[in-house]
Structure formats: C-alpha cells, structure tokens
Coordinates of C-alpha atoms and ligand atoms in Angstrom, one line a residue:
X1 CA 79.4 21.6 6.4
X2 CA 75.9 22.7 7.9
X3 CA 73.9 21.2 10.6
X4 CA 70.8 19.9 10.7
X5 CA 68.2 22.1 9.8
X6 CA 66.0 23.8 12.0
X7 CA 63.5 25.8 11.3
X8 CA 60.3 25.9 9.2
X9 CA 59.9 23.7 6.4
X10 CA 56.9 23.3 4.2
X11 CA 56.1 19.7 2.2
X12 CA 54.3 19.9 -1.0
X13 CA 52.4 17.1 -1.6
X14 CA 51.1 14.8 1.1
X15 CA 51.6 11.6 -0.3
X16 CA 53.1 8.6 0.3
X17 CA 56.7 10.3 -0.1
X18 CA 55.9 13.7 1.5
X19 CA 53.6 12.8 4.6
X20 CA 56.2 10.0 6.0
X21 CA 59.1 12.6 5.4
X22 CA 57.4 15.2 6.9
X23 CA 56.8 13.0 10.0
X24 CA 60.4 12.0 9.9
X25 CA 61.4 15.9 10.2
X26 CA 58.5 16.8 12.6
X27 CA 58.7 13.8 15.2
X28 CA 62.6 15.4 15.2
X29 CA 61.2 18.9 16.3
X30 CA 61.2 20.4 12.9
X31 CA 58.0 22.3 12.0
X32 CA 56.3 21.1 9.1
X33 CA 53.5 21.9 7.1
X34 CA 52.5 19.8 4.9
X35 CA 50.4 21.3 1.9
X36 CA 47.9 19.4 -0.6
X37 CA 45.5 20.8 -3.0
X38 CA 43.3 18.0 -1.5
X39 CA 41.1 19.0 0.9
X40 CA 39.7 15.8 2.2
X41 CA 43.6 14.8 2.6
X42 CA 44.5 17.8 4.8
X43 CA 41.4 17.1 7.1
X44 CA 42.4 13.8 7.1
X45 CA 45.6 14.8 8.4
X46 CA 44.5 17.6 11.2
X47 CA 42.5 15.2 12.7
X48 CA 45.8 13.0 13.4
X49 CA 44.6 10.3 11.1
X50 CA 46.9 9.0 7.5
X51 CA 44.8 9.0 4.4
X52 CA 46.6 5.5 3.3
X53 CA 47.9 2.2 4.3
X54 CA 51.4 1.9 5.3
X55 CA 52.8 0.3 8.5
X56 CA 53.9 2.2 11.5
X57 CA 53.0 5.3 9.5
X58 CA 49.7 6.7 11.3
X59 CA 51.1 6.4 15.1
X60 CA 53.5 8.6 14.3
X61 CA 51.1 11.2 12.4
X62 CA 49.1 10.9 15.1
X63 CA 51.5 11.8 17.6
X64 CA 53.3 14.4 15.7
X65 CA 50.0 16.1 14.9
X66 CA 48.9 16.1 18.9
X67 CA 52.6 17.6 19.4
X68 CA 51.9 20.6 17.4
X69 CA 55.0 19.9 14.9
X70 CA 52.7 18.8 11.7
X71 CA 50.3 20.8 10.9
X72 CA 48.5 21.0 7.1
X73 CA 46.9 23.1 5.0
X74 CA 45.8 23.7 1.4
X75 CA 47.9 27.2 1.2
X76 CA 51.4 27.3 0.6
X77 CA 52.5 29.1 3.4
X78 CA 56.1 31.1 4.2
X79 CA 58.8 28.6 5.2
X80 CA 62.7 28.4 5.3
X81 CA 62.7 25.5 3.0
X82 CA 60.3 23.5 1.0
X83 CA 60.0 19.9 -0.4
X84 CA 58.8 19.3 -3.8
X85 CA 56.7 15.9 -3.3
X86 CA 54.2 15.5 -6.2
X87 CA 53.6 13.4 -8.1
X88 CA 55.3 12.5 -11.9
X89 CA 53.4 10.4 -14.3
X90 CA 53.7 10.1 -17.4
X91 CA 51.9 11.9 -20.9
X92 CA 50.5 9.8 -23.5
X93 CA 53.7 9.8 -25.3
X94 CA 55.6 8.3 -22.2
X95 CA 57.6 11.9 -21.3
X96 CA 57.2 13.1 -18.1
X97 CA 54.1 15.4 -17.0
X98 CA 55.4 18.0 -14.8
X99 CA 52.4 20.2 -14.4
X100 CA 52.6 19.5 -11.0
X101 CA 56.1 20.1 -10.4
X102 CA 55.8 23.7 -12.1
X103 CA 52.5 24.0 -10.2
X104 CA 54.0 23.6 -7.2
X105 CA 57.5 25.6 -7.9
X106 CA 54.8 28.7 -9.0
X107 CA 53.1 28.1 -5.7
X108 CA 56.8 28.5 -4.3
X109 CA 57.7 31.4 -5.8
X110 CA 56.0 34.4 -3.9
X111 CA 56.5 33.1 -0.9
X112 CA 60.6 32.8 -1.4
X113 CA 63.2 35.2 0.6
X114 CA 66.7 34.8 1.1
X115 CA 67.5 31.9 2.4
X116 CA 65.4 29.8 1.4
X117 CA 65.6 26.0 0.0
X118 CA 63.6 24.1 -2.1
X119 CA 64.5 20.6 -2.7
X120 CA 62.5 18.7 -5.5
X121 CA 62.1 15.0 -4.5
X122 CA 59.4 13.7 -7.1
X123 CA 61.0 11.2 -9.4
X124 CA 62.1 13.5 -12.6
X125 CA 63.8 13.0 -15.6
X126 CA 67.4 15.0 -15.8
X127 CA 67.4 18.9 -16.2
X128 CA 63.8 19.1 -14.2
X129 CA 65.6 20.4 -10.9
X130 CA 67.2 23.5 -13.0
X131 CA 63.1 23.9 -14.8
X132 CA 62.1 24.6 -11.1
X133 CA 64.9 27.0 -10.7
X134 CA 64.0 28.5 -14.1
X135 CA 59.8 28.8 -13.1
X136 CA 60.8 30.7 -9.7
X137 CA 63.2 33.3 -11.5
X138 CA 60.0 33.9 -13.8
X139 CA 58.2 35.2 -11.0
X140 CA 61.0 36.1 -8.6
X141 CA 63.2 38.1 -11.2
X142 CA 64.2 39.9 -7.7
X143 CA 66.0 36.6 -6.3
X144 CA 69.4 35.5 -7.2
X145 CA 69.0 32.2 -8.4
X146 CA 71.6 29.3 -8.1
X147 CA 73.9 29.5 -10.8
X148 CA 78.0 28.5 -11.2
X149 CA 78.7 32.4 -12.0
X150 CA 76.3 33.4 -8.7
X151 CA 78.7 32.9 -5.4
X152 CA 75.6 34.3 -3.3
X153 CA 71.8 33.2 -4.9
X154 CA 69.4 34.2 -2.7
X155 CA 67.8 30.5 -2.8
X156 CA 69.8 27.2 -2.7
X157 CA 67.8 24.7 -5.2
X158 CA 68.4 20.7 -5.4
X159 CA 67.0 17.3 -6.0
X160 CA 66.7 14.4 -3.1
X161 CA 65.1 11.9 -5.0
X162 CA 62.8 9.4 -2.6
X163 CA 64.3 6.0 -2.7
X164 CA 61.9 4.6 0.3
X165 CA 60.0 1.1 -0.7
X166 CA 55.7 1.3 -0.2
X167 CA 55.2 -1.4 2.5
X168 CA 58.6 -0.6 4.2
X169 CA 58.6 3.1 4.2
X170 CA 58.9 4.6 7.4
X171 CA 61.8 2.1 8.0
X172 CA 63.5 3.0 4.8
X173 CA 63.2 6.7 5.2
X174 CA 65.3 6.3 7.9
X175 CA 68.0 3.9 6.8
X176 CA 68.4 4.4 3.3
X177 CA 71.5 6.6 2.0
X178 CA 70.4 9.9 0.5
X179 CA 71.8 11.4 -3.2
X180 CA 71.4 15.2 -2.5
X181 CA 71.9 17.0 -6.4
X182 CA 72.6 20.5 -6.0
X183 CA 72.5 23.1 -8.6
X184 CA 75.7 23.8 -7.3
X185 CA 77.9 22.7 -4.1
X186 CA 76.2 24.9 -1.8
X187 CA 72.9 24.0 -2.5
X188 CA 73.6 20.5 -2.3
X189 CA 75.2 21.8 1.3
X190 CA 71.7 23.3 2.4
X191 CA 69.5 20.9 1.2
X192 CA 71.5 18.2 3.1
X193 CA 70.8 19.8 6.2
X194 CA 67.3 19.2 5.8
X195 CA 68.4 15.3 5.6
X196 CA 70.4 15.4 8.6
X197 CA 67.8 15.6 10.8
X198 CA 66.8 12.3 10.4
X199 CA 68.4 10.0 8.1
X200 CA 70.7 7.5 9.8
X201 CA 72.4 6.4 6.4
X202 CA 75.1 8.4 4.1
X203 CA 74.3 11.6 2.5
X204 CA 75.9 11.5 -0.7
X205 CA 76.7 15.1 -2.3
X206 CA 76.3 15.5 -6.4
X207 CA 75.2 17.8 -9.0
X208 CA 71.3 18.1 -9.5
X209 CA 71.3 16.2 -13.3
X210 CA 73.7 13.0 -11.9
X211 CA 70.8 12.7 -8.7
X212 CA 67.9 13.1 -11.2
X213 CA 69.3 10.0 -13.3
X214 CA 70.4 7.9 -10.2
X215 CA 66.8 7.9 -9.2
X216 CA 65.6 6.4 -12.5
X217 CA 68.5 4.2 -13.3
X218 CA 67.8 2.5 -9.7
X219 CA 64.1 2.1 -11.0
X220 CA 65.4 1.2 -14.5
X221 CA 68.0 -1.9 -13.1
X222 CA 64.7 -3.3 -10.9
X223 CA 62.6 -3.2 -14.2
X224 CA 64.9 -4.5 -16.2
X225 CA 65.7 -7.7 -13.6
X226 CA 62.0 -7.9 -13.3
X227 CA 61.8 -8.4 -17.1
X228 CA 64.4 -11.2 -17.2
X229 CA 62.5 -13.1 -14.8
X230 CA 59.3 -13.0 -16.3
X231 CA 61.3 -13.9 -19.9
X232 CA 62.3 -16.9 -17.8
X233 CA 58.8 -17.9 -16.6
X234 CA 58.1 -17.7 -20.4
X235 CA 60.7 -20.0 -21.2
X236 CA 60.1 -22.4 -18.6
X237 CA 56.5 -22.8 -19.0
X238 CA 56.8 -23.3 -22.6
X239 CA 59.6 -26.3 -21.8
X240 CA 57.3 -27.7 -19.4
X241 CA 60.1 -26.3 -16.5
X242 CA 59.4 -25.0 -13.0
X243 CA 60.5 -21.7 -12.9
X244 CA 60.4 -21.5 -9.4
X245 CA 62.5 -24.2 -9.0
X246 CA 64.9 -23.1 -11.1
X247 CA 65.7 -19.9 -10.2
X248 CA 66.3 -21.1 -6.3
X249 CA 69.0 -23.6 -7.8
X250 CA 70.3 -20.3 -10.0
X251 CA 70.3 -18.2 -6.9
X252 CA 72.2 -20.4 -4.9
X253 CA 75.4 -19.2 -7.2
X254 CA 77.1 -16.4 -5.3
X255 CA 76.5 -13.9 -7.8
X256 CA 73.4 -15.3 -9.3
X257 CA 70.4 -13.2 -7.6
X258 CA 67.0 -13.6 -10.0
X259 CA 64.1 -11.8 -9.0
X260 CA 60.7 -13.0 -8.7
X261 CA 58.6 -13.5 -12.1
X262 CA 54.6 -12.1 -11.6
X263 CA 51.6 -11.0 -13.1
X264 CA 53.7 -7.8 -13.9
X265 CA 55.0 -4.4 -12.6
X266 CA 52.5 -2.0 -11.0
X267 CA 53.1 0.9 -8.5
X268 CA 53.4 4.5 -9.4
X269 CA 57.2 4.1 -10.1
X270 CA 59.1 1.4 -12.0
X271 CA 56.5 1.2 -14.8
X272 CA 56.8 5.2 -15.2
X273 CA 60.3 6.3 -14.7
X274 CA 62.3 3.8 -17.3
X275 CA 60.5 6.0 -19.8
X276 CA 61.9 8.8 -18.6
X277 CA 65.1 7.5 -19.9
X278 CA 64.0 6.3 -23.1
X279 CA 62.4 9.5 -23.8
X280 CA 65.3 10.8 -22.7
X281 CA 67.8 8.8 -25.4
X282 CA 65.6 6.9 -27.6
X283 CA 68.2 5.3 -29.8
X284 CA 70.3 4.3 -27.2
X285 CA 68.0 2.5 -24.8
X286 CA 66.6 -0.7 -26.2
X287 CA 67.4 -3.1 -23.6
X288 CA 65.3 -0.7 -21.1
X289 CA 62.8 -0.3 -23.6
X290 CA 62.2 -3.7 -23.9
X291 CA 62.3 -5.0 -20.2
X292 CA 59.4 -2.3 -20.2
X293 CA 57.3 -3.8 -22.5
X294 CA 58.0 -7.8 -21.9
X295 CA 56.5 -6.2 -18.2
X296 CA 53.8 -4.8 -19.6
X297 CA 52.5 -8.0 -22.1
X298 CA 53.0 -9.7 -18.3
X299 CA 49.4 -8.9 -17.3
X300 CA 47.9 -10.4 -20.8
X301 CA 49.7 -13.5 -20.6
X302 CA 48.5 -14.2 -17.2
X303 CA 45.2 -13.2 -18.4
X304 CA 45.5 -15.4 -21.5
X305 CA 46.1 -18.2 -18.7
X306 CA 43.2 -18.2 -17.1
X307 CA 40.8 -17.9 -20.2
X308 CA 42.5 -20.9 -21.6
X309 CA 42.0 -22.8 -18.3
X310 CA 38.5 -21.6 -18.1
X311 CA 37.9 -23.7 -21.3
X312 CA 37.8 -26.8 -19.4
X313 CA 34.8 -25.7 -17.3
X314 CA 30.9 -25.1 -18.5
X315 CA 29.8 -22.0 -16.7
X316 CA 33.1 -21.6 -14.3
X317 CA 33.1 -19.3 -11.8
X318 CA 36.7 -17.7 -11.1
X319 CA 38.3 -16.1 -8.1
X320 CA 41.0 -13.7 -8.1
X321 CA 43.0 -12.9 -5.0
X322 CA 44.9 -9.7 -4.7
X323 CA 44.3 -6.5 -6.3
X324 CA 47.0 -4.0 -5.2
X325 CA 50.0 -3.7 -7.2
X326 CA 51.9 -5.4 -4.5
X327 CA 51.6 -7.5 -1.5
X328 CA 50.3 -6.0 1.8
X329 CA 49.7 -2.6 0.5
X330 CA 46.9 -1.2 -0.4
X331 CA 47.9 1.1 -3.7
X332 CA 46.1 -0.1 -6.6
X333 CA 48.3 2.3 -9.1
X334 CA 49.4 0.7 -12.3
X335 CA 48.1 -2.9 -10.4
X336 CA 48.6 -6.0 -13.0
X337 CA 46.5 -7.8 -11.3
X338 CA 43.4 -5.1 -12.1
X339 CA 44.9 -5.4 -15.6
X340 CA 44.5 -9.1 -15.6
X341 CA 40.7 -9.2 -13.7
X342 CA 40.0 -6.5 -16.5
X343 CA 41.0 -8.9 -19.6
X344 CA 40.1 -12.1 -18.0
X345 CA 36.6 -10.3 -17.1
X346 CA 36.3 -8.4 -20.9
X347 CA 37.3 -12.4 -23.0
X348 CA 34.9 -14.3 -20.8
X349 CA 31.6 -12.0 -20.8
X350 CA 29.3 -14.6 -19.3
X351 CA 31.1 -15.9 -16.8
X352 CA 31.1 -14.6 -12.9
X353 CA 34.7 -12.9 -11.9
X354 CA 35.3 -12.6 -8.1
X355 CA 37.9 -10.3 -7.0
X356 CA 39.1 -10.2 -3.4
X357 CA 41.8 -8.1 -1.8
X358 CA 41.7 -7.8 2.7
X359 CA 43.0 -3.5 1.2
X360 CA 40.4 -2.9 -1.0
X361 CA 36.6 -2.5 0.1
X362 CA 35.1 -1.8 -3.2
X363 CA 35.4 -2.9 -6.9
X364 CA 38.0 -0.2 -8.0
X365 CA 36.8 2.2 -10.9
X366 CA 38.8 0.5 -13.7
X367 CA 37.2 -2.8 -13.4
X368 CA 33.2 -0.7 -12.5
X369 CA 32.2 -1.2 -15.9
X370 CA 32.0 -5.0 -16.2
X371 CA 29.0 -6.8 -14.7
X372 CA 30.7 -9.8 -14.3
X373 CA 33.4 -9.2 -11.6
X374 CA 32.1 -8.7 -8.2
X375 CA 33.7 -8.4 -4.7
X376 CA 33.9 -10.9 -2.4
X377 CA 35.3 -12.3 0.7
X378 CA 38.6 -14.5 -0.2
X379 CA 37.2 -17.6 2.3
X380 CA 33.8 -17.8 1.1
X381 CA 34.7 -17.5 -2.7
X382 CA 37.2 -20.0 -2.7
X383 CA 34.6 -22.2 -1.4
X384 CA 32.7 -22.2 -4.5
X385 CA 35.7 -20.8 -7.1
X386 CA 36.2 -23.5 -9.9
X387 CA 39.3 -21.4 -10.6
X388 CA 41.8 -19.8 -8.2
X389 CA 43.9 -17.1 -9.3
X390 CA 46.8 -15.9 -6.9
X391 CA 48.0 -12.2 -8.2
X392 CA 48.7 -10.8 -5.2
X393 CA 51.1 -12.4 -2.2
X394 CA 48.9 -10.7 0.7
X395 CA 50.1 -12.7 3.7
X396 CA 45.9 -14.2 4.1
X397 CA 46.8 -15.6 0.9
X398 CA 50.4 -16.9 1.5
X399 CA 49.0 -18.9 3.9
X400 CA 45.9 -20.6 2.3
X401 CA 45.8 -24.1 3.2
X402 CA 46.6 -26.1 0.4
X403 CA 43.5 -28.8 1.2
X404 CA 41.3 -25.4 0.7
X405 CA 42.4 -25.2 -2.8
X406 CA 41.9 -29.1 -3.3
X407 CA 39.6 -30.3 -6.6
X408 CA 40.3 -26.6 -7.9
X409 CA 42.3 -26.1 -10.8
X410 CA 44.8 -22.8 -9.1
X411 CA 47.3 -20.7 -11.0
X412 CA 49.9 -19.0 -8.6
X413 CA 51.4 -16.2 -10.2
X414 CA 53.6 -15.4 -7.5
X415 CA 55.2 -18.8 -6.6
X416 CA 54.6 -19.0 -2.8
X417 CA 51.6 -22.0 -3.5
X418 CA 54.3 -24.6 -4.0
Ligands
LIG501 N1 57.7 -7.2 -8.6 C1 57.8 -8.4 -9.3 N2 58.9 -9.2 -9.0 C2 59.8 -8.9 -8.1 C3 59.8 -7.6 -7.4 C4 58.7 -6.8 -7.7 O1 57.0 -8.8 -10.1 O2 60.7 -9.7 -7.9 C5 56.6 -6.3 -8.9 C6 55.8 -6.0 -7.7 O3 54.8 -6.9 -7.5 C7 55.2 -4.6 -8.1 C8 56.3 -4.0 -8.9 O4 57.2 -5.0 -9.3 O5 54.1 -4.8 -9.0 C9 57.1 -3.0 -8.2 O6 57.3 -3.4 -6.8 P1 58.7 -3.1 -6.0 O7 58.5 -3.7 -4.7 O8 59.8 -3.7 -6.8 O9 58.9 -1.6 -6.1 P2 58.0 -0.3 -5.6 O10 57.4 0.2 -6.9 O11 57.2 -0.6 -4.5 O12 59.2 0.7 -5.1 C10 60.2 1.0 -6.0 C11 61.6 0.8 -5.3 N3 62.7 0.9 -6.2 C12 63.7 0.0 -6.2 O13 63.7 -1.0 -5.5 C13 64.8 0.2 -7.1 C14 61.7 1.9 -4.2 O14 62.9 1.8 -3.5 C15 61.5 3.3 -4.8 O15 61.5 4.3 -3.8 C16 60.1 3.3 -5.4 O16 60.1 2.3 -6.5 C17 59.9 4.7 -6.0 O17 59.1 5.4 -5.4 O18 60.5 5.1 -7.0

C-alpha cells in the first residue's frame, strides 16, 4: 500500500471539480498547478480570487495561493502526476464528447516520464480511462503503458470519478468515499495515493471500466428518482392531490424516501451522464431512458402552467424567481428554470417576463433574444408581479413572507410556499 502522495501534481481543468481538489491537495502541502486553456480563469486564480460561487471555496484559494502551493497556468507543465478534470458533455446524438479529454491526455503526453500518474476524474462513459491510455501510447510509443501482460508500465493510469455535490463541495470533497479504477491493481495503488492526502472517507480499489460506470449509475439512480417524483406531481395535480403532502406521509415509511418534484433537472451532470448509459446499451435501458425524458418535458409543463394561468389576466406582468439550475448556486448549466422563462417568454410575446436570481447579474445569453424578459430585483418585482413563479429555492425566496405574495395568483414549483 503507498502513502500519500507527495510531490508535484498538475490539475487539468480548473473547474468546479478541479480547482476545489486542487486546493484540497495544496492546503495539504502538495504542489499543484492547476492548468486551464482559459486565460481570464488562470488570472483569476493568481490573483488568489475563485472564478465561481461555491461556499468556503475562495478562502481557501486565497490562502493556498498566498502560500505558494497553487499556482496556475495555461501550459501543461512537468509533474509526477496529473488530474484529468474537464469537462464531458454530450454530442447531438447524446454520446459523450471527449475532445477535451483526448485534448488534455495529448497535452499529457510529452511531458510524461516514468513514474508518472494520470488519473481521469471527468464523468466518462466505460472504456474512456483505457482511450486516455491509448492517446498517450500514440505519442509516447517510448513509455510502457499499463497493461495486464506489463508488470512494470512506465505510467500508472486510472479513473477517480468526482462524486462532490455543487453547493456542498468543499465539504464533500473531503468526506465522501472515493472509487479509485485502475487499469490494473497497481495503478489503482498510485492513483490512491493522490487521494490519501486528503480524503477522510474510504478509498475503494476497482478496475478502471466498474469506476467509470459507478459514477454514472450514481447519476442515473438520482435521475431516475427525480423522474418518479415529478410523474407523481403529474398524477397528483391531475387528481386534484397535494403532492407535497403526499410524499411527507409516503416518506414517513421506513423505506419510503421520495425526492422532491421541480421544474426539472439542470446542472452539468444528471441530465448528461444517464445517456452515457443508454448510448452505451440502447435496448436495454428504457427505464433510464425514460426518467430522462419525463425530466426533460418537466420544464414545458411548468411552462405550460403559467401560460395557462396567465389567461386569466389582461396584460399580466409575471415574475420568475430563480434562475440557476439549483438553489444557492450560481451555475446556470442545463437550468429548467431558463428553459421555462424561455417558453413562458416565446408563448406569451406581448407580455413583460421578469426574471430574478440574488447569482445572476445579467439576463443569461439563452433568454438575450426575447424583448420581453428583463431583470429585476425579486422585492420590487413582486410588488407589481400579477404572477409569481418560484423555480428556484434560493434561501431570499424560501423565506418570502406569505402576506408579500397576497392578491397574487403564485405557483411554487419547489414546494417550500406551503
Ligand atoms: N432536483 C430535483 N429534485 C430533487 C433533487 C434535485 O428536481 O429532489 C434537481 C435540482 O434542482 C437540479 C438537479 O435536480 O436541477 C440536479 O441537482 P442535484 O442536487 O441532485 O445534483 P447535482 O447535479 O448538483 O450533483 C450531482 C450529484 N450526484 C448525486 O447526488 C448522485 C453529485 O454528487 C455529483 O458529484 C454531481 O451530480 C456530478 O458532478 O456528477
């Protein structure tokens, strides 16, 4: 079993993944580089400062910066291990894009020696891990790669797939068990090492393909329970039943846990990686398949909502809260609830949207071209709102006084209104 890691380790991709790990590792006296082909990002990041929203995140870039133990840079530089942390959407037929993954495994490449590790954390569908291996012996035909046969590759290659939730992220990084997939045993071995500096949770040893699926099955199972809850606020509302209610007398069962029905799933993750399985085994993932699209009609229905509620009124003007993909962060990736402006604002041409979010300072591209929907500030456009939408939980929101809503017609998507 090895120790910790020490040494020089180099982070591709200063993201929301790869800047808190590389703190993680560099408040722990690793030295880190972090590498982006963003320049604004890696300035962002020399001065100290975090490009993004996410709690307890930019004291400690701050401070690990100041200490000399993050640096960053747009050149991949020499290192005794690297992290793969880029991002993985998806094409327009719903496989995975991994042009940045081979982008950054060909960036790897020339600057390997013996030694070396490279992990691949970005969310990938199975096999991807062994792709990396297989774009560095392309270039490096001079390194032993990682193979059953090879006792001795010059490299160790695995996957440590992020499992850390946006909003919670720096305590998650440090709690959460880890799956470390190696190519074989021994890489598995080294890239744990990396891991031990800082994770306080297990480190669970497998093979590269069995890590790669964990990651999206974890994303698949939230999906999927997403799905059945927004089925259920289907149901409900076409029985004239409260949802809400119902699934607090379902959860009190002691195996009985329902998630939370909403205006749909957003975030750079659970909408993309259940494809990634389906693309994976077509015929033999309907039930995934599905949960992904009754998510994805979520945002229409809510739309459809309003629209019909807008009916009532001459010239109404409506207000929607909340335009991140989730409460109290400020990633507008995939958001429903831009979705939902964008429909509600496209069916109702003539009438004034106001969109309001305390993470978001300016109308956000997708929603640029309508000249209805404007920005506001949540306490002076509820004042004059006819309609109040609730898309987004943001703790202002939570707490909006009910007799501030009073003589408006409201639509809580979220369920914390009641
Ligand atoms: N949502 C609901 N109802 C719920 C829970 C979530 O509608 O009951 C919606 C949210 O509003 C949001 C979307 O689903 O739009 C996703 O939010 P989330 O909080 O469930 O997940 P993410 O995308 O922030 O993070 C997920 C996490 N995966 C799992 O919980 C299995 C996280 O641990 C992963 O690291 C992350 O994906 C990732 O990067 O893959």
């Amino acid at each position: 079993m090895n120790g910790p890691f020490s040494g020089k380790l180099a982070i591709l991709g200063m993201g929301y993944i790869g800047l808190p790990t590389a703190v993680a590792l560099a408040t722990r006296g690793v030295e880190v580089i972090g590498v982006d082909i963003n320049r604004d990002v890696v300035a962002a990041i020399s001065r100290g400062e975090v490009p993004f929203v996410e709690p307890d995140l930019a004291i400690s870039v701050s401070g690990a910066v100041a200490m000399g133990r993050l640096t960053a840079t747009t050149e991949t530089p020499e290192a005794d291990a690297y992290i793969i942390a880029v991002p993985t959407p998806f094409n327009d037929d719903r496989t995975a894009d991994l042009s940045f993954v081979q982008a950054a495994a060909e960036q790897i490449a020339p600057k390997l020696r013996s030694g070396n590790i490279v992990v691949l954390e970005s969310t990938s569908p199975p096999g991807t891990t062994e792709k990396v291996a297989q774009w560095i012996g392309a270039i490096r035909s001079d390194l032993r790669m990682p193979r059953d046969v090879e006792p001795n590759p010059d490299i160790f290659v695995a996957h440590c797939p992020e499992r850390v939730l946006p909003g919670r992220i720096m305590i998650e990084m440090i709690t959460n068990d880890r799956v470390v997939g190696g190519l074989t045993p021994r890489c598995a071995e080294h890239a744990a090492s990396i891991y031990r500096v800082f994770a306080q949770g297990e480190i669970l040893l497998t093979d590269a393909a069995s890590a790669e699926m964990a990651k999206l099955v974890e994303n698949a199972y939230r999906d999927v329970n997403i799905a059945f809850a927004n089925e259920l606020s289907l149901i409900c509302e076409s029985l004239h039943i409260d949802v809400w209610e119902v699934i607090r007398l379902a959860n009190r069962h002691p195996r009985v846990n329902i998630l939370s029905p909403g205006p749909g799933v957003g975030g750079h993750c659970i909408p993309v990686d259940p494809w990634f399985i389906v693309s994976a085994a077509p015929l033999l993932s309907p039930l995934i398949r599905t949960a992904r699209e009754v998510n994805d009609r979520r945002p229409h229905h809510v739309a459809e909502q309003v629209v019909s509620k807008a009916q009532r009124f001459r010239s109404p003007t409506i207000v929607c809260l909340g335009l991140t993909f989730k409460a109290n962060v400020d990633d507008i990736r995939e958001s429903p609830a831009i979705e939902v402006v964008g429909l509600i604002a496209k069916a109702l041409p003539d009438v004034d949207v106001l969109v309001c979010d305390p993470y978001v300072d300016r109308v956000p591209p997708l929603l640029s071209g309508y000249a209805n929907i404007r920005l506001a500030n949540a306490h002076e456009a509820v004042e004059g709102a006819d309609i109040v939408v609730l898309l987004v939980e943001h703790e202002p929101y939570k707490s909006m006084r009910h007799t501030r809503l009073g003589g408006k017609v409201s639509y809580d998507t979220r369920g914390v209104w009641r």
